Coordinates of C-alpha atoms and ligand atoms in Angstrom, one line a residue:
X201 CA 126.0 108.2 111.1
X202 CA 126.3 110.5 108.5
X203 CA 123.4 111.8 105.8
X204 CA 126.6 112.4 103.2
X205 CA 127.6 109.0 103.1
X206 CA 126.7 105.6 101.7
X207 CA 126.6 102.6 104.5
X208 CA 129.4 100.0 102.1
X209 CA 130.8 97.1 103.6
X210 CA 130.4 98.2 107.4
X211 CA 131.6 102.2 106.5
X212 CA 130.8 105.2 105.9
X213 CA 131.4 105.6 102.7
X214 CA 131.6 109.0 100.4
X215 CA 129.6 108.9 97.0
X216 CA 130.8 109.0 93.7
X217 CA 129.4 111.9 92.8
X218 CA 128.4 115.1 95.0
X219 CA 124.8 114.7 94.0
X220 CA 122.4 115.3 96.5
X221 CA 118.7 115.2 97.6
X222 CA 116.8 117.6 100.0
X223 CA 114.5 115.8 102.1
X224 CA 111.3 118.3 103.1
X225 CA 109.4 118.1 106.3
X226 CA 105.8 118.0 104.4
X227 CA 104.3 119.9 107.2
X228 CA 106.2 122.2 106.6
X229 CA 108.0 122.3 103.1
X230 CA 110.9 122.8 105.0
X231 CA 114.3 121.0 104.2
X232 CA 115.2 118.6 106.7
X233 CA 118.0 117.2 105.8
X234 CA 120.5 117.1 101.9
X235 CA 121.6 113.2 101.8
X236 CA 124.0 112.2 99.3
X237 CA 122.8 110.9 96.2
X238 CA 124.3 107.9 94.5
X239 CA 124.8 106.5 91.2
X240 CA 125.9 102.9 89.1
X241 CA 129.0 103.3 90.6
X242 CA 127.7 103.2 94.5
X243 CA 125.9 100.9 93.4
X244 CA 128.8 98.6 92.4
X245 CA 130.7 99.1 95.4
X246 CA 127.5 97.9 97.4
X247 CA 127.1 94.7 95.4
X248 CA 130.6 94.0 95.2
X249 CA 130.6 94.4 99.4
X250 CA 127.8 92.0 99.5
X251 CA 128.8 89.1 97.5
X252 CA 132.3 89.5 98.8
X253 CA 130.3 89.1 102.3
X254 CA 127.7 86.4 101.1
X255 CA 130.6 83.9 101.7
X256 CA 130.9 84.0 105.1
X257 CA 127.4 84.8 105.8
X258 CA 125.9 81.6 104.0
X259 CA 128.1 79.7 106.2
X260 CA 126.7 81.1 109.5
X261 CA 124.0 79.0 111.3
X262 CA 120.3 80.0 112.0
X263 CA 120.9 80.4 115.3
X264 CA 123.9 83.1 114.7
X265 CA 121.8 85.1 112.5
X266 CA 118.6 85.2 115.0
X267 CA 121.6 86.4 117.6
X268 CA 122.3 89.4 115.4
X269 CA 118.4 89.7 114.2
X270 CA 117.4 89.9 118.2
X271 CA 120.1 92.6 118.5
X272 CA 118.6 94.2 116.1
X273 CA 115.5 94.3 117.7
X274 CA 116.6 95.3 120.6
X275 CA 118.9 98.1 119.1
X276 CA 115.4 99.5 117.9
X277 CA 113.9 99.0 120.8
X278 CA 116.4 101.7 122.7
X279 CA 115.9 104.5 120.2
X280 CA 112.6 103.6 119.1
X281 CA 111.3 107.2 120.4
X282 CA 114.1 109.0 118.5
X283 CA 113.5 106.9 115.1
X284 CA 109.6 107.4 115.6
X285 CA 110.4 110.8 115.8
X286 CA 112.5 110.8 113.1
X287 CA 109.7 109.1 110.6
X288 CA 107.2 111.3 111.5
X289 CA 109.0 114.5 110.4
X290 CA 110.2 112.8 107.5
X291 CA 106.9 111.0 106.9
X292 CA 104.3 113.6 108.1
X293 CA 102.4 110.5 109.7
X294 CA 101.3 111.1 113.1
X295 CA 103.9 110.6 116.0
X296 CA 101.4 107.6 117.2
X297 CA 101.1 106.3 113.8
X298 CA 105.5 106.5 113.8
X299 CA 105.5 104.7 116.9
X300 CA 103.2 102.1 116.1
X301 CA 105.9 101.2 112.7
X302 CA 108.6 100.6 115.1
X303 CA 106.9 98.3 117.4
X304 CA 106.1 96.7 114.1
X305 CA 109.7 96.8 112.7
X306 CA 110.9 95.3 116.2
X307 CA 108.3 92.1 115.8
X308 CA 109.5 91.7 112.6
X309 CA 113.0 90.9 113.5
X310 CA 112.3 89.3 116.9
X311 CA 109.5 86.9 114.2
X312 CA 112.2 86.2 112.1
X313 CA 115.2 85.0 114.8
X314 CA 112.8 82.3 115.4
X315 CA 112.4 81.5 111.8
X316 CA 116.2 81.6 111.7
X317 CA 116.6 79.3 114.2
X318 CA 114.0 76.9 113.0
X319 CA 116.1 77.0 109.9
X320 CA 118.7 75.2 111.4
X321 CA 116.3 72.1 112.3
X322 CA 115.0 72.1 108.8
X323 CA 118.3 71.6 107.5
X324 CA 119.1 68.4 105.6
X325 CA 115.5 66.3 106.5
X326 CA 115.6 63.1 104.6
X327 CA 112.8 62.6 102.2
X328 CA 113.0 58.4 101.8
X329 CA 112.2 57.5 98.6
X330 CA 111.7 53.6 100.0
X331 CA 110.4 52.1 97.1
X332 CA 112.8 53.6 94.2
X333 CA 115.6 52.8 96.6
X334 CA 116.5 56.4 97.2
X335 CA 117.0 58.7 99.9
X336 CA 116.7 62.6 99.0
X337 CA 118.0 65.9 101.7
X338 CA 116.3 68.6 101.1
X339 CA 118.7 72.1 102.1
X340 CA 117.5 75.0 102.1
X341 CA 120.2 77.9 101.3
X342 CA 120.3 81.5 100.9
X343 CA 118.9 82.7 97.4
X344 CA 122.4 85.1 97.4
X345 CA 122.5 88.4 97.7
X346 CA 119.6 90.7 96.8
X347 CA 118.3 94.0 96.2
X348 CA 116.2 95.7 98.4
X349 CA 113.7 99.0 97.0
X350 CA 111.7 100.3 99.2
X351 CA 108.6 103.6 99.6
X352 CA 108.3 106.0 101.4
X353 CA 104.9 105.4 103.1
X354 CA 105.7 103.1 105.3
X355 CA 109.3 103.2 105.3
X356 CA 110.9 101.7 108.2
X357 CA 108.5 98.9 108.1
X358 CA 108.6 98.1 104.7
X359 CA 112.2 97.7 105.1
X360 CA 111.5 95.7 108.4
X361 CA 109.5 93.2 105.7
X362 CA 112.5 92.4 103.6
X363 CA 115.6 92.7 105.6
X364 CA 115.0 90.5 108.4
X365 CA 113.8 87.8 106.4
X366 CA 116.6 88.4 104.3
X367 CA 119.1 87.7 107.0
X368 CA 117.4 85.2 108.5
X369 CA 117.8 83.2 105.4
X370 CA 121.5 84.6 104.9
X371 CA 121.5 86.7 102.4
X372 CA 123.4 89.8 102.1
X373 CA 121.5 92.5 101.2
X374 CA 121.9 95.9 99.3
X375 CA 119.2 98.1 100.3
X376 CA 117.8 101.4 98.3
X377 CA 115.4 103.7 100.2
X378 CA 113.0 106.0 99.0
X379 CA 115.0 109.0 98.0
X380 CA 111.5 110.7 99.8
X381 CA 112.1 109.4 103.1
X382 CA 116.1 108.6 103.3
X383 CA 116.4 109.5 106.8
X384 CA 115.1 106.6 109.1
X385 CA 116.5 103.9 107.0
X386 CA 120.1 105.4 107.3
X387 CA 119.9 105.1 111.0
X388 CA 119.6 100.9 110.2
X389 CA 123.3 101.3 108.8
X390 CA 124.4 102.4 112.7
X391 CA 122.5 100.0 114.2
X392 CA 124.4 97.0 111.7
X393 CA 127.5 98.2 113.0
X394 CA 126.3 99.0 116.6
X395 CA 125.4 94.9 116.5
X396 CA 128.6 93.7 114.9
X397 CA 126.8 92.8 111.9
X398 CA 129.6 91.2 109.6
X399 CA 130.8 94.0 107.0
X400 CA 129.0 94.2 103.8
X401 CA 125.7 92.1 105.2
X402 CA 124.1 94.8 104.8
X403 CA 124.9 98.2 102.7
X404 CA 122.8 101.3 102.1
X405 CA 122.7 103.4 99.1
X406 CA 120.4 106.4 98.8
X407 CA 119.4 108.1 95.4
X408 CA 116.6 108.0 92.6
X409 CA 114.5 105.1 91.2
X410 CA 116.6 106.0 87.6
X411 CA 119.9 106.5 89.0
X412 CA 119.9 103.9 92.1
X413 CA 117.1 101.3 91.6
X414 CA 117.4 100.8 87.9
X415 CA 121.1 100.2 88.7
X416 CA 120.5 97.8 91.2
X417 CA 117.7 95.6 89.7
X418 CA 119.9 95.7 86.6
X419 CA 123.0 94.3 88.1
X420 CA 124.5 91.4 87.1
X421 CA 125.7 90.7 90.9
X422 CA 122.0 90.9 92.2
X423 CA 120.2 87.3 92.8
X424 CA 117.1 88.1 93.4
X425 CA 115.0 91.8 93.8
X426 CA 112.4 92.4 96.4
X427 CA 110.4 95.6 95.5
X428 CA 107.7 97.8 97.2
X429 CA 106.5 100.9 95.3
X430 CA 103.9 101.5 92.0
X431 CA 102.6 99.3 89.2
X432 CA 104.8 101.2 87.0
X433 CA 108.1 100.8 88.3
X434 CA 107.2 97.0 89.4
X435 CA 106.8 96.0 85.4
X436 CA 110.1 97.7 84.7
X437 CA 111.8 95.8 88.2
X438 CA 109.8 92.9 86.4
X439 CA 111.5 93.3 83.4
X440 CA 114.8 93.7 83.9
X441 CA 114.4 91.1 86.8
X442 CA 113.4 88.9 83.1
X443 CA 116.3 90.0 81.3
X444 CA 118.6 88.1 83.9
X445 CA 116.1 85.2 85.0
X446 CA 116.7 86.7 88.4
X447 CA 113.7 85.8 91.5
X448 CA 111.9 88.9 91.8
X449 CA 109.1 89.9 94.9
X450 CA 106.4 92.6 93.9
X451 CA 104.5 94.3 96.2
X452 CA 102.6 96.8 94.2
X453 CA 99.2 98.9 94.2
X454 CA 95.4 98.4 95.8
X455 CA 92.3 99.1 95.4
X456 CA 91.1 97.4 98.2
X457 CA 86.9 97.2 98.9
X458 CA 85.4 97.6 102.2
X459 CA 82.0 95.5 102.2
X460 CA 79.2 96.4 105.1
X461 CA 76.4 94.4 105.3
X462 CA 73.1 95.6 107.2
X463 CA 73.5 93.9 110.2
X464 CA 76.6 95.6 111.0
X465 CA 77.5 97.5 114.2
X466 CA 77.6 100.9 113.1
X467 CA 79.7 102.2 115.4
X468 CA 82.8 99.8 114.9
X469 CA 81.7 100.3 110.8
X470 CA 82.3 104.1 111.1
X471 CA 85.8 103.7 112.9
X472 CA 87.4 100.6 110.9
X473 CA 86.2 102.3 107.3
X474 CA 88.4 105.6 108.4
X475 CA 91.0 103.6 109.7
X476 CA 91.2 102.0 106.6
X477 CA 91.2 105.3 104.6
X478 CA 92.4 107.9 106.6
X479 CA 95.7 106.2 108.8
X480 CA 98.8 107.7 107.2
X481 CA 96.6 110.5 105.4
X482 CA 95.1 107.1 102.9
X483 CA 99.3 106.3 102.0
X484 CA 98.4 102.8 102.4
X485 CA 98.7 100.2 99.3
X486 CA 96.3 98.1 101.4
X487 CA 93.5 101.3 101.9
X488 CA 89.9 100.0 101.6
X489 CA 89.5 103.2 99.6
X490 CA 86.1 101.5 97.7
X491 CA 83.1 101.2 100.1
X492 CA 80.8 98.7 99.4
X493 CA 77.0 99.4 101.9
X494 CA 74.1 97.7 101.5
X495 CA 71.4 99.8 100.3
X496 CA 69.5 99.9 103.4
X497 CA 71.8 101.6 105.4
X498 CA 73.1 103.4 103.6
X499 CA 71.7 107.3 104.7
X500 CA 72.6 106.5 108.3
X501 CA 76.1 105.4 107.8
X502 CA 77.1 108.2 105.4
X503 CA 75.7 110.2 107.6
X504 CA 77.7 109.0 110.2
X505 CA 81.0 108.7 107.8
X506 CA 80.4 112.4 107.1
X507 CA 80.6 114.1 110.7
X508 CA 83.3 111.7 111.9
X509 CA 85.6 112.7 108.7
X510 CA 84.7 116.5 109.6
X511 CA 85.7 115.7 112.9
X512 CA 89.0 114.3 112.0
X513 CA 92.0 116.9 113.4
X514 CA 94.2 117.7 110.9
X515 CA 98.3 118.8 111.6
X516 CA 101.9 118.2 112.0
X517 CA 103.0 115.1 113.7
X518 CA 104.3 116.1 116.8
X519 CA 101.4 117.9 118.0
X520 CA 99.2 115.5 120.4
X521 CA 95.6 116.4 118.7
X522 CA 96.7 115.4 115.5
X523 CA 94.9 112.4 113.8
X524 CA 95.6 112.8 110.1
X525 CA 99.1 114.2 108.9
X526 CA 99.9 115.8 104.9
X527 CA 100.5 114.1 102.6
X528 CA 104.2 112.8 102.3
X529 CA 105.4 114.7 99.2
X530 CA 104.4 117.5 96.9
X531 CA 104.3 114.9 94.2
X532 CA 101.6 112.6 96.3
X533 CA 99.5 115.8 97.2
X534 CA 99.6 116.8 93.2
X535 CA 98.3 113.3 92.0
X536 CA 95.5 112.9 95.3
X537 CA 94.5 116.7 94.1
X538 CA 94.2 115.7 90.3
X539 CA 92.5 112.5 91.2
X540 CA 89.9 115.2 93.0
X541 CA 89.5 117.7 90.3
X542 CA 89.0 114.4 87.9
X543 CA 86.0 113.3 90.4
X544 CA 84.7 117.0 90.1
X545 CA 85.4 117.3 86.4
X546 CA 82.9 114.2 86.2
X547 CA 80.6 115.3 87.8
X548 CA 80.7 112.7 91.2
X549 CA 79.3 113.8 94.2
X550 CA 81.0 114.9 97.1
X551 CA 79.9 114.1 100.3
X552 CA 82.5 115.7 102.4
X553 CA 86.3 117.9 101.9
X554 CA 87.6 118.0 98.5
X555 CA 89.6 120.8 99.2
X556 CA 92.9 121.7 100.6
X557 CA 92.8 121.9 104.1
X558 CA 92.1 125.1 106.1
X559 CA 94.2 126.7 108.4
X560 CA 97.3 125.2 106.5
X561 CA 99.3 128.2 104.9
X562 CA 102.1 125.2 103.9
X563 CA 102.0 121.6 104.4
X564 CA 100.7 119.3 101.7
X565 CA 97.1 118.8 103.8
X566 CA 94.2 117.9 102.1
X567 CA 90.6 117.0 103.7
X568 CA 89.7 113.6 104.2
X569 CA 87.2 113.3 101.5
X570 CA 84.4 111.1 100.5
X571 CA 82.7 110.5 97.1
X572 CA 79.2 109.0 96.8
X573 CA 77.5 107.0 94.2
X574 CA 80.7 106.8 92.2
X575 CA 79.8 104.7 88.9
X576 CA 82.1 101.5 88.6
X577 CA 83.7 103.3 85.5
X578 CA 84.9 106.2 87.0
X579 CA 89.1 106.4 87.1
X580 CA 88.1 107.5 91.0
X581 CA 86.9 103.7 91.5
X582 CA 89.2 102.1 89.4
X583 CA 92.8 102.8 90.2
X584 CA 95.0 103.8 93.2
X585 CA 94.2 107.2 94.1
X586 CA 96.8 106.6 97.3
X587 CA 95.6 109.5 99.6
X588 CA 92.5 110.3 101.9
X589 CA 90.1 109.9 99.2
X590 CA 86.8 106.9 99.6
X591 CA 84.6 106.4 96.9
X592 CA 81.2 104.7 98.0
X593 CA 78.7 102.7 96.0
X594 CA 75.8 100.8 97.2
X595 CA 74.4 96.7 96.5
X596 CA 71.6 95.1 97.4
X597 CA 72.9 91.5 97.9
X598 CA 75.5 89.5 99.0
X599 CA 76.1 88.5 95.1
X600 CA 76.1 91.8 94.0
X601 CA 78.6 93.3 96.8
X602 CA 80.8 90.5 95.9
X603 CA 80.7 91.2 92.2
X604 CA 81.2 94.7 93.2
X605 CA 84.1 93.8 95.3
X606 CA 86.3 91.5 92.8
X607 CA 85.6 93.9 89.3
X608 CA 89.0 95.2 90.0
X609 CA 92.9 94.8 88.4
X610 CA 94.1 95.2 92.5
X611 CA 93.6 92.2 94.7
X612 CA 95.5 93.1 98.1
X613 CA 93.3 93.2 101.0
X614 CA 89.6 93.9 102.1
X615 CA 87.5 94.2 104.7
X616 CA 83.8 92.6 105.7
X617 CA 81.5 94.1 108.2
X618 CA 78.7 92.1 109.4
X619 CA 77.5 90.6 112.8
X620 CA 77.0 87.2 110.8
X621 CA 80.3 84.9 111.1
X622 CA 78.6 82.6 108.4
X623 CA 78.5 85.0 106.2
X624 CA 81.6 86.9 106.9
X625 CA 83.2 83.6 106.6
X626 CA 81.7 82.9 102.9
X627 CA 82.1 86.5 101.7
X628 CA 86.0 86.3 102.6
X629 CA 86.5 83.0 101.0
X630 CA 85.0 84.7 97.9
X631 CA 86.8 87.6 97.1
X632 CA 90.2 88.1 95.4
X633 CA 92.7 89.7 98.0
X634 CA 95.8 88.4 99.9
X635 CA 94.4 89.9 103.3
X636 CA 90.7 90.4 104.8
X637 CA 90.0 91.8 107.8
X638 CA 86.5 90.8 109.5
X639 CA 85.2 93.6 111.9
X640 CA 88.5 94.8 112.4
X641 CA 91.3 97.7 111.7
X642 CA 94.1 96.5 109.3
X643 CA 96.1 94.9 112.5
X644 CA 99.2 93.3 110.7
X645 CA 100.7 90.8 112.3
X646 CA 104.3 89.4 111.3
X647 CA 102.9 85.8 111.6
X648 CA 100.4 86.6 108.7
X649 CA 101.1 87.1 105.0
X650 CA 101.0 89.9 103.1
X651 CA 100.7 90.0 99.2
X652 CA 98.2 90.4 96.7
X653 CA 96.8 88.6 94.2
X654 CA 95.8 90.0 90.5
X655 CA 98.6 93.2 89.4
X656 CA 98.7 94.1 92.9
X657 CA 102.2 91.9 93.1
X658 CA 103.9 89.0 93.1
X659 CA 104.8 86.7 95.9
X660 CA 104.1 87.1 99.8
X661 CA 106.2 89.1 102.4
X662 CA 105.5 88.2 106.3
X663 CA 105.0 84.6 107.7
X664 CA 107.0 81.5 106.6
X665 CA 106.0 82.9 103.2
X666 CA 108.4 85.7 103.9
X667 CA 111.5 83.5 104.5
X668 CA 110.6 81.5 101.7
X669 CA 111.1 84.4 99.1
X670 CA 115.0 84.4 100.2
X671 CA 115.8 80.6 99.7
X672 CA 116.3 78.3 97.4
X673 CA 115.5 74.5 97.7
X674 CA 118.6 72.1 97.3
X675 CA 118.0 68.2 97.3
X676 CA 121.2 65.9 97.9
X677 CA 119.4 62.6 96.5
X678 CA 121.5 58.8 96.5
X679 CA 120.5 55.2 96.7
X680 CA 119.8 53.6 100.1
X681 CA 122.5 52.0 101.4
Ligands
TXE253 O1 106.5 105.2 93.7 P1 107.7 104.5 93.0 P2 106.1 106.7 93.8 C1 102.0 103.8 94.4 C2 101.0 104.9 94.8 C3 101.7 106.1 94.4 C4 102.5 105.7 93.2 C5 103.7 106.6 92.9 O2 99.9 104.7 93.9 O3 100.8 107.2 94.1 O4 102.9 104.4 93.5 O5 104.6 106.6 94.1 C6 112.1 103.3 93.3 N1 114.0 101.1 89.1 N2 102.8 103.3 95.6 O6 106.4 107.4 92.5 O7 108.3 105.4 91.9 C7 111.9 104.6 94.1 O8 113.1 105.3 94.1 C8 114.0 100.7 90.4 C9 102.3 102.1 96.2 O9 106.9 107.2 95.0 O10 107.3 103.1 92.6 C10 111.4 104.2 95.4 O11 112.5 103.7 96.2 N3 113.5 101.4 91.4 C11 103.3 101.6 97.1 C12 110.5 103.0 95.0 O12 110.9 102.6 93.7 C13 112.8 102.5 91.1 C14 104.1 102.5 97.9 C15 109.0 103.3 95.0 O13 108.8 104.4 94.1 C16 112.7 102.9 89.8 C17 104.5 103.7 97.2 C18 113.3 102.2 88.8 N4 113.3 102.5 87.5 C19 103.8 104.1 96.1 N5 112.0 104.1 89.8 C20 102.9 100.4 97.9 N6 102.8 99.2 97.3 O14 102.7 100.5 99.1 C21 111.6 104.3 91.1 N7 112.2 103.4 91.9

């Protein structure tokens, strides 16, 4: 494997161009790694690999593809402690937090061998058409080869989310990384060829959102575009995705609300509202980073919120205490920071951190912090602040916390706390978000779907849902005999 090189067509293949990006430790600041840095013309190779391979690979059965999908898993499986370890320098996230992706990434592919297989008995099921006199197949084929864009929060599993599905439907896939967090993806290019993964299935090209991704989602050769990052870049994926009537997946922002009602269990309130702010330093698109708490208790929980954020360890991923890692890039830590000064600047109260964290001479740390009272107005409520930052607000009613809840452009996820399962059960059918999470951490499971509604994308990733968004629906229709 090789950081100077592109994975093309089953190789190790030199760039055009001897561009090249550092990748920093954000611990540290430290530079990690320099990986080559592509342009339009890697870009073309890539494509031009893929189709050449899309074929072959369309031609392949279900049940070859979930052979090379479980390899994949399994491939994972035997260096998951060296590509945990890798993520987490890359990443910051803590090493448990690392380890946790690639037990994820694993499921993923093991879910979708059995989806692949599956495939195969869907294939060519008559729809009988008695009374017109027709009979109709329906096929389902591979929507072609595709374009894969990935962050950097989450990187291994994000890329987990699109390329086994992708396979499993047989598509051949050109995959761009976050030029943030290169390093983890690369290793999927040895483990293609460690599997035998036909040549040009899958290719890997590394480089910026201007000089890699706009390529990509630009290219004539592309069939369809599955993208994971910011609002921003999704309307311009969106757009050029337009130009060429090409399918296009969006998984974009959050601004997900946490709703605690007063009957809740206070203890499990405290730990599943900082799960869903403070895992991966808040780097989550589905972070519940708007607390909703019913007036009445309201004191003790903050109260409670306060000295379990101030207890939260701060530090680099390796070290065993650590519970909260930096931020993943200088660039993140800048935009969470202005986001603070903005709260500060408008005068919102603070209830805990705020500040860069102590002890830290370098390292993009920052406190977990919490806002209180923060009026529905404020740019802290409204939009993706995408670090360790919760703003709280309080409701009186069910009605109100609701309201509260769905006066938002995100609709990703959310989460309910209350011992009432009535309750719970109307509140969740009520609110605008893809996933909600009753009494519970964000488990993710790749049997469930993931996917907003309102800006926050377009489409679902996970489940059958997930397959779906890679095939296209054939029907064969003649008369009855
Ligand atoms: O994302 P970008 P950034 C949100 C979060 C964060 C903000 C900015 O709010 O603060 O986005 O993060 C590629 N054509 N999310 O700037 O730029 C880019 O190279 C094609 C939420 O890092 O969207 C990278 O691979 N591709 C999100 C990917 O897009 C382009 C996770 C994401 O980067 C491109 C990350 C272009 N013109 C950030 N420009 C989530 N939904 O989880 C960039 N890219």
């Amino acid at each position: 494997m090789s950081y100077d090189k592109f994975f093309i067509d089953g190789h190790w293949v030199a760039p055009s161009t001897d561009a090249c990006l550092a990748v920093i430790n954000p611990a540290t600041e430290e530079v990690i790694a320099e990986v080559a840095a592509g342009g339009p013309q890697d870009v073309d190779l890539a494509v031009s690999a893929a189709r050449r391979a899309f074929a072959d690979w369309r031609r392949t059965s279900g049940a070859e593809r979930a052979g090379y999908l479980r390899a994949i898993a399994r491939a994972i499986e035997a260096r998951a402690g060296e590509l945990a370890a890798i993520s987490s320098r890359n990443n910051g996230k803590p090493l448990f937090e690392a380890e946790i992706d690639i037990g994820d990434a694993i499921a993923t592919y093991d879910y979708y061998a059995g989806l692949a297989e599956q495939l195969d008995e869907r294939q060519n099921v008559p729809v009988v058409l008695a009374a017109e006199g027709f009979e109709s197949r329906t096929r389902l084929e591979p929507a072609g080869v595709v374009g894969l864009i990935v962050p950097w929060n989450f990187p291994f599993v994000t890329t987990a989310w699109k390329v086994a599905p992708a396979l499993a439907a047989g598509c051949t896939i050109v995959l761009k990384p976050s030029e943030v967090t290169p390093l983890v993806e690369l290793q999927m290019g040895e483990i293609a060829q460690q599997v035998g993964l036909p040549a040009g299935v899958l290719n890997i090209v590394n480089g910026s959102g201007p000089d890699v991704g706009a390529p990509l989602t630009n290219h004539p050769g592309i069939d369809k575009v599955s993208f994971t990052g910011s609002n921003r870049v999704g309307e311009t994926v969106m757009q050029s995705a337009a130009k060429q009537i090409q399918s296009v997946s969006l998984e974009l922002g959050g601004k997900s609300p946490m709703l605690v009602f007063e009957d809740a269990d206070l203890d499990g309130a405290v730990e599943w509202i900082l799960g869903g702010i403070f895992y991966n330093a808040g780097q989550m698109c589905s972070a519940t980073s708007r607390l909703l708490v019913q007036e009445r208790i309201a004191p003790q929980l903050l109260e409670r919120l306060k000295s379990a954020s101030e207890a939260i360890t701060l530090g680099d991923s390796f070290d065993t205490n650590t519970q909260m890692g930096p931020l993943t890039s200088a660039a993140q830590y800048q935009t969470v920071q202005a986001y603070i000064e903005r709260g500060r600047a408008e005068g919102l109260q603070l209830l805990t951190g705020g500040n860069r964290a102590a002890g830290f001479d370098r390292g993009y740390f920052i406190e977990p912090t919490i806002f209180v009272d923060v009026p529905t107005d404020s740019a802290l409520w409204r939009e993706e602040i995408f670090g360790p930052v919760l703003c709280v607000r309080t409701f009186t009613d069910e009605a109100e916390a609701i309201r509260l809840a769905n006066d938002n452009d995100f609709g990703l996820a959310a989460g309910i706390i209350t011992a009432d399962g009535q309750r719970a059960q109307r509140v969740s059918e009520a609110l605008d978000a893809g996933h909600i999470w009753i009494n519970s951490l964000q488990v993710v499971f790749p049997e469930t779907s993931w996917g907003g509604f309102k800006r926050s994308g377009i489409g679902r990733e996970l489940g059958p849902w997930g397959l779906s968004a890679y095939l296209e629906v054939k029907h064969i229709t003649r008369p009855l005999d």
